[in-house]
Short mmCIF file of C-alpha atoms in Angstrom, two decimals:
data_model
loop_
_atom_site.label_atom_id
_atom_site.label_comp_id
_atom_site.label_asym_id
_atom_site.label_seq_id
_atom_site.Cartn_x
_atom_site.Cartn_y
_atom_site.Cartn_z
CA MET A 1 0.01 0.00 -0.11
CA LYS A 2 1.15 3.35 -0.76
CA LYS A 3 2.25 5.51 2.04
CA LYS A 4 0.65 8.86 2.30
CA PRO A 5 3.82 11.39 2.39
CA GLU A 6 4.46 13.07 5.73
CA LEU A 7 4.13 16.60 6.24
CA ASN A 8 8.19 16.69 7.02
CA ASP A 9 8.66 14.96 3.59
CA LEU A 10 6.74 17.22 1.82
CA ILE A 11 8.59 20.37 3.21
CA GLU A 12 11.94 18.57 2.33
CA ILE A 13 11.00 17.76 -1.37
CA ALA A 14 9.88 21.52 -1.83
CA LYS A 15 12.77 22.93 -0.38
CA PHE A 16 14.94 20.48 -2.68
CA ASN A 17 13.00 21.45 -5.70
CA PHE A 18 13.49 25.08 -4.54
CA LEU A 19 17.29 24.89 -4.26
CA SER A 20 17.07 23.39 -7.84
CA SER A 21 15.34 26.54 -8.93
CA ARG A 22 12.09 24.48 -9.82
CA TYR A 23 9.96 26.96 -8.19
CA GLU A 24 6.83 25.89 -9.67
CA ALA A 25 7.12 22.72 -8.59
CA ALA A 26 8.43 23.69 -5.13
CA ILE A 27 4.94 25.80 -5.04
CA ASN A 28 2.90 22.83 -5.97
CA ILE A 29 4.40 20.85 -3.36
CA TRP A 30 3.97 23.51 -0.62
CA LYS A 31 0.22 23.65 -1.58
CA ASN A 32 0.16 20.04 -0.92
CA ALA A 33 1.56 20.45 2.34
CA LEU A 34 -1.03 23.21 3.37
CA LYS A 35 -3.71 20.39 2.83
CA LEU A 36 -1.84 18.47 5.48
CA SER A 37 -1.21 21.48 7.75
CA PRO A 38 -3.53 24.59 6.60
CA ASN A 39 -2.71 27.76 8.58
CA ASN A 40 1.04 26.88 8.88
CA PRO A 41 3.19 29.97 8.67
CA GLN A 42 6.51 27.93 7.78
CA ILE A 43 4.77 26.71 4.77
CA TYR A 44 3.18 30.10 3.71
CA TYR A 45 6.46 31.76 4.10
CA ASN A 46 8.42 29.38 2.05
CA MET A 47 5.80 29.58 -0.75
CA GLY A 48 6.28 33.30 -0.48
CA ILE A 49 9.88 33.17 -1.34
CA ALA A 50 9.08 30.91 -4.04
CA TYR A 51 6.74 33.16 -5.57
CA GLU A 52 8.85 36.11 -4.88
CA SER A 53 11.70 33.98 -6.72
CA LEU A 54 9.58 33.84 -9.80
CA ASN A 55 8.71 37.45 -9.72
CA ASN A 56 5.05 36.84 -8.94
CA LEU A 57 5.06 39.68 -6.46
CA GLU A 58 0.85 39.46 -6.06
CA ASP A 59 1.01 35.73 -4.73
CA ALA A 60 4.26 36.43 -2.86
CA LYS A 61 2.61 39.08 -0.98
CA ILE A 62 -0.52 37.16 -0.30
CA CYS A 63 1.67 34.41 1.36
CA PHE A 64 3.69 37.15 3.37
CA GLN A 65 0.42 38.57 4.67
CA LYS A 66 -0.72 35.27 5.55
CA VAL A 67 2.34 34.74 7.72
CA ILE A 68 2.04 37.82 9.52
CA GLU A 69 -1.58 37.27 10.05
CA LEU A 70 -0.45 33.70 11.93
CA GLN A 71 2.92 35.11 13.05
CA PRO A 72 2.91 38.67 14.03
CA GLU A 73 6.26 38.75 15.30
CA ASN A 74 7.94 37.19 11.76
CA LYS A 75 10.60 39.69 10.89
CA GLN A 76 11.67 37.85 7.59
CA ALA A 77 7.89 37.69 6.41
CA LYS A 78 7.48 41.82 6.99
CA GLU A 79 10.93 42.71 5.37
CA HIS A 80 9.70 40.67 2.38
CA LEU A 81 6.48 42.27 2.19
CA GLU A 82 7.95 45.91 2.81
CA ASN A 83 10.03 44.94 -0.16
CA ILE A 84 7.21 44.16 -2.35
CA VAL A 85 4.81 46.72 -1.34
CA GLY A 86 7.63 49.79 -0.89
CA ALA A 87 6.59 50.67 2.59
CA MET B 1 34.76 66.03 3.05
CA ARG B 2 31.85 66.99 0.96
CA GLN B 3 29.50 69.14 2.76
CA PHE B 4 25.66 69.96 1.83
CA VAL B 5 22.97 71.95 2.98
CA VAL B 6 19.68 71.03 2.66
CA ILE B 7 16.80 73.70 2.89
CA GLY B 8 13.64 72.38 3.76
CA LEU B 9 13.04 69.16 5.64
CA GLY B 10 9.64 67.81 4.14
CA ARG B 11 9.31 64.43 3.04
CA PHE B 12 11.70 65.17 0.29
CA GLY B 13 14.25 67.34 1.89
CA ILE B 14 14.28 65.09 4.82
CA THR B 15 15.10 61.88 2.92
CA VAL B 16 17.93 63.76 0.99
CA ALA B 17 19.65 64.75 4.16
CA LYS B 18 19.38 61.26 6.00
CA ILE B 19 20.76 59.22 3.16
CA LEU B 20 23.60 61.72 2.72
CA ALA B 21 24.42 61.98 6.35
CA LYS B 22 24.42 58.11 6.31
CA LYS B 23 26.74 58.22 3.58
CA GLY B 24 28.92 60.06 5.74
CA PHE B 25 28.78 63.67 4.42
CA GLN B 26 28.51 66.58 6.51
CA VAL B 27 25.12 67.97 6.20
CA ILE B 28 23.67 71.36 7.37
CA ALA B 29 19.81 70.89 7.56
CA ILE B 30 17.41 73.97 7.85
CA ASP B 31 14.09 74.42 7.99
CA SER B 32 11.42 76.81 9.73
CA ASP B 33 9.69 74.41 11.46
CA GLU B 34 11.15 73.46 14.88
CA GLU B 35 9.75 69.65 14.85
CA ARG B 36 11.31 69.11 11.51
CA VAL B 37 14.56 70.50 12.92
CA ARG B 38 14.61 68.23 15.94
CA ASP B 39 13.87 65.23 13.82
CA ALA B 40 16.96 66.26 11.64
CA SER B 41 19.24 67.01 14.36
CA GLU B 42 19.33 63.03 15.06
CA PHE B 43 21.47 62.70 12.01
CA ALA B 44 22.48 65.89 10.53
CA THR B 45 26.11 67.34 11.31
CA ILE B 46 24.21 70.65 12.12
CA ALA B 47 20.32 71.06 12.32
CA VAL B 48 19.24 74.81 12.42
CA GLN B 49 15.88 76.32 12.77
CA LEU B 50 15.78 79.52 10.77
CA ASP B 51 13.68 81.36 7.86
CA ALA B 52 15.90 80.71 4.67
CA THR B 53 14.34 83.46 2.77
CA ASP B 54 16.02 85.68 5.23
CA SER B 55 19.39 86.26 3.47
CA ALA B 56 21.16 87.74 6.51
CA SER B 57 20.29 84.57 8.80
CA LEU B 58 21.07 82.06 6.11
CA GLN B 59 24.72 83.73 5.51
CA LYS B 60 25.20 83.74 9.29
CA ILE B 61 25.44 80.24 9.57
CA GLY B 62 28.52 80.24 6.93
CA LEU B 63 27.80 78.64 3.55
CA LYS B 64 31.22 79.48 2.21
CA ASP B 65 32.65 75.85 2.54
CA VAL B 66 29.17 74.32 1.23
CA ASP B 67 29.63 71.87 -2.03
CA ALA B 68 26.03 71.80 -2.78
CA ALA B 69 22.73 73.27 -1.67
CA ILE B 70 19.45 71.02 -1.96
CA VAL B 71 16.64 73.55 -1.83
CA ALA B 72 13.68 71.51 -1.21
CA VAL B 73 11.14 73.97 -0.30
CA GLY B 74 9.18 73.33 -3.91
CA GLU B 75 5.54 73.88 -2.43
CA ASN B 76 6.18 77.65 -1.54
CA ILE B 77 7.28 78.77 -4.97
CA SER B 78 8.41 82.22 -4.27
CA ALA B 79 10.46 80.88 -1.47
CA SER B 80 11.90 78.38 -3.52
CA ILE B 81 13.07 80.90 -5.95
CA LEU B 82 14.44 83.29 -3.22
CA ILE B 83 16.34 80.67 -1.52
CA THR B 84 17.87 79.53 -4.75
CA MET B 85 19.05 83.13 -5.54
CA ILE B 86 20.60 83.69 -2.15
CA CYS B 87 22.15 80.23 -2.36
CA LYS B 88 23.82 81.26 -6.02
CA ASP B 89 24.57 84.68 -4.56
CA ALA B 90 26.32 83.05 -1.60
CA GLY B 91 28.77 81.05 -3.96
CA ILE B 92 27.56 77.98 -3.45
CA PRO B 93 29.14 75.83 -6.49
CA THR B 94 26.02 73.60 -7.24
CA VAL B 95 22.37 74.48 -6.37
CA ILE B 96 19.73 71.91 -6.77
CA SER B 97 16.26 73.15 -6.53
CA LYS B 98 12.65 71.06 -6.26
CA ALA B 99 9.99 72.11 -8.39
CA THR B 100 6.54 71.08 -8.66
CA ASN B 101 5.63 72.21 -11.77
CA PRO B 102 7.08 73.10 -15.10
CA LEU B 103 6.90 76.95 -15.09
CA GLN B 104 8.47 77.09 -11.60
CA GLY B 105 11.37 74.56 -12.96
CA LYS B 106 11.82 77.02 -15.88
CA ILE B 107 11.79 80.21 -13.52
CA LEU B 108 14.38 78.28 -11.16
CA ALA B 109 16.57 77.30 -13.78
CA LYS B 110 16.59 80.78 -15.35
CA ILE B 111 17.76 82.39 -11.72
CA GLY B 112 20.57 80.17 -11.66
CA ALA B 113 19.60 76.67 -10.19
CA ASP B 114 22.21 73.99 -11.54
CA LYS B 115 19.61 71.49 -11.66
CA VAL B 116 16.04 71.19 -11.00
CA VAL B 117 14.43 68.03 -9.96
CA PHE B 118 10.56 67.17 -10.31
CA PRO B 119 10.09 64.22 -7.48
CA GLU B 120 6.52 63.97 -7.80
CA ARG B 121 6.60 64.14 -11.63
CA ASP B 122 9.26 61.31 -11.75
CA MET B 123 7.63 59.26 -9.16
CA GLY B 124 4.08 59.76 -11.35
CA GLU B 125 5.95 58.49 -14.57
CA LYS B 126 7.13 55.39 -12.62
CA LEU B 127 4.30 54.46 -10.96
CA ALA B 128 1.94 54.98 -14.31
CA GLU B 129 4.53 52.84 -16.10
CA SER B 130 4.41 50.03 -13.82
CA LEU B 131 0.77 50.20 -13.62
CA ALA B 132 0.27 50.49 -17.39
CA SER B 133 2.37 47.18 -17.72
CA PRO B 134 2.47 45.00 -14.26
CA GLY B 135 5.83 43.28 -15.38
CA ILE B 136 7.78 46.42 -15.38
CA PHE B 137 9.55 47.23 -11.81
CA ASP B 138 11.28 50.25 -12.51
CA TYR B 139 11.53 53.09 -15.25
CA ILE B 140 14.09 55.43 -15.60
CA SER B 141 13.90 58.27 -17.84
CA VAL B 142 17.40 58.93 -19.58
CA SER B 143 16.61 61.49 -22.12
CA LYS B 144 13.55 62.59 -24.03
CA ASP B 145 13.98 59.76 -26.28
CA HIS B 146 15.56 56.96 -24.09
CA SER B 147 14.97 55.47 -20.95
CA ILE B 148 15.93 52.33 -18.99
CA MET B 149 13.34 49.55 -18.02
CA GLU B 150 13.41 46.95 -15.41
CA ILE B 151 11.21 44.10 -16.42
CA SER B 152 10.72 40.73 -15.53
CA ALA B 153 12.12 38.29 -18.00
CA PRO B 154 9.47 37.29 -20.37
CA SER B 155 8.38 33.47 -20.33
CA VAL B 156 9.42 33.20 -23.91
CA PHE B 157 13.13 34.24 -23.05
CA ILE B 158 13.52 31.69 -20.34
CA GLY B 159 16.26 29.12 -20.94
CA LYS B 160 17.78 31.01 -23.82
CA THR B 161 20.87 33.02 -23.91
CA LEU B 162 20.86 36.72 -24.74
CA GLY B 163 22.53 35.56 -27.95
CA ASP B 164 19.59 33.90 -28.66
CA VAL B 165 16.78 36.43 -28.04
CA ASP B 166 19.07 39.01 -29.85
CA LEU B 167 17.02 42.09 -28.52
CA ARG B 168 19.29 44.47 -30.19
CA ALA B 169 18.80 42.98 -33.64
CA LYS B 170 14.91 42.53 -32.92
CA TYR B 171 13.88 45.43 -30.87
CA GLY B 172 16.98 47.71 -30.90
CA VAL B 173 17.47 47.77 -26.98
CA THR B 174 20.29 46.65 -25.08
CA VAL B 175 20.35 44.39 -22.03
CA ILE B 176 22.37 46.53 -19.59
CA ALA B 177 22.35 44.13 -16.62
CA ILE B 178 20.46 40.99 -15.59
CA LYS B 179 19.43 40.59 -11.92
CA HIS B 180 19.51 37.02 -11.01
CA LYS B 181 18.10 35.31 -7.99
CA VAL B 182 20.13 32.66 -6.62
CA PRO B 183 17.89 30.08 -4.08
CA GLY B 184 19.19 29.03 -0.78
CA ILE B 185 18.49 27.94 2.73
CA ASP B 186 18.88 30.55 5.53
CA GLU B 187 20.22 29.85 8.94
CA GLN B 188 16.75 28.88 10.33
CA GLY B 189 16.38 26.41 7.47
CA GLU B 190 14.00 28.12 5.25
CA SER B 191 13.87 29.03 1.84
CA THR B 192 15.83 32.40 0.86
CA PHE B 193 17.35 33.80 -2.08
CA SER B 194 20.37 36.14 -2.80
CA GLN B 195 20.62 38.50 -5.74
CA GLU B 196 23.32 38.32 -8.13
CA ILE B 197 23.86 41.06 -10.85
CA ILE B 198 25.35 40.70 -14.00
CA ILE B 199 26.53 43.92 -15.46
CA ALA B 200 27.14 44.02 -18.96
CA PRO B 201 25.99 40.72 -19.79
CA THR B 202 27.37 38.96 -22.60
CA SER B 203 25.45 37.05 -25.64
CA LYS B 204 26.28 33.80 -23.71
CA ASP B 205 24.54 34.70 -20.28
CA THR B 206 21.37 32.38 -20.07
CA ILE B 207 17.98 34.19 -18.98
CA SER B 208 16.44 32.10 -16.04
CA LYS B 209 12.92 31.94 -14.25
CA GLY B 210 12.85 34.91 -12.18
CA ASP B 211 15.23 36.87 -13.70
CA THR B 212 14.90 40.73 -13.98
CA LEU B 213 16.24 42.32 -17.05
CA VAL B 214 17.70 45.92 -16.97
CA VAL B 215 16.88 47.14 -20.57
CA LEU B 216 17.99 50.61 -22.15
CA GLY B 217 16.69 51.72 -25.45
CA LYS B 218 14.76 54.45 -27.37
CA ILE B 219 11.18 54.73 -25.80
CA LYS B 220 9.47 53.35 -29.28
CA ASP B 221 11.23 50.15 -28.96
CA LEU B 222 10.99 49.76 -25.21
CA GLU B 223 7.13 50.08 -25.72
CA ARG B 224 7.53 47.29 -28.68
CA LEU B 225 9.52 45.21 -26.08
CA LYS B 226 6.56 45.65 -23.22
CA GLY B 227 4.21 43.78 -25.67
CA LEU B 228 6.11 40.31 -24.52
CA ILE B 229 5.75 41.28 -20.89
#
């Protein structure tokens, strides 16, 4: 029987894809990871970075805003959002 | 060490003063508003509250060693003209004056401003360009007919070299830099990227996903390129 991927496996595979510049693949895996762990700021943050790497600033903004909503003290997410929005 | 005087500490003036001070230059910051002067005193070499339209007051603080004056009182047209004249009469080698409309700009130039800047107009231009084409990140006017544009690399260019896309032959524009993101993992183990800038890329340089191309060309040629974004 095929084992369902664990959350940690998905996270590692997504990061591996990201490091290999396979940004869309990484984003798809982050989306699958969200199904296992919705409202997970780590997933949203990494997805935001992947979108930003693709110059998809609209979706990156949404991800970073979600991180800040879930983790108001997240400095890195705030910095990335400021970079995108300009303030 | 170079010395600057910034007269008018509104949003534009305070920003100029702050950045010059951060870069290690001596900055004399002047405004008639006490609160603005107090804010500027945190980073300026000297922050002075005075009415800069009063020539005697301005001369008292000693401008003979100043390399350049930035007259940032654009909203008050008569004040900006008067202060520009006072600065030129004081012998300041370079006087840069902010203007809010073309007529004010022409007058400032005529009375001796070495350079007139239009920050609102320039920012409006950039914003309009980026709104008109979302793939444009920045837009710098170089001359009446030429501009520099920062654009997200169009999908049709991804994986190709600059030689393959041959923008110069096909569009008459030159890629002067490529901003390339390098993926990595930060200290917390999360995704991150660093920015690598390739200045004067060659025909062998490849365009990757997420790259930003800095392109120089005639405005009409850049307009044609926008169609790909």
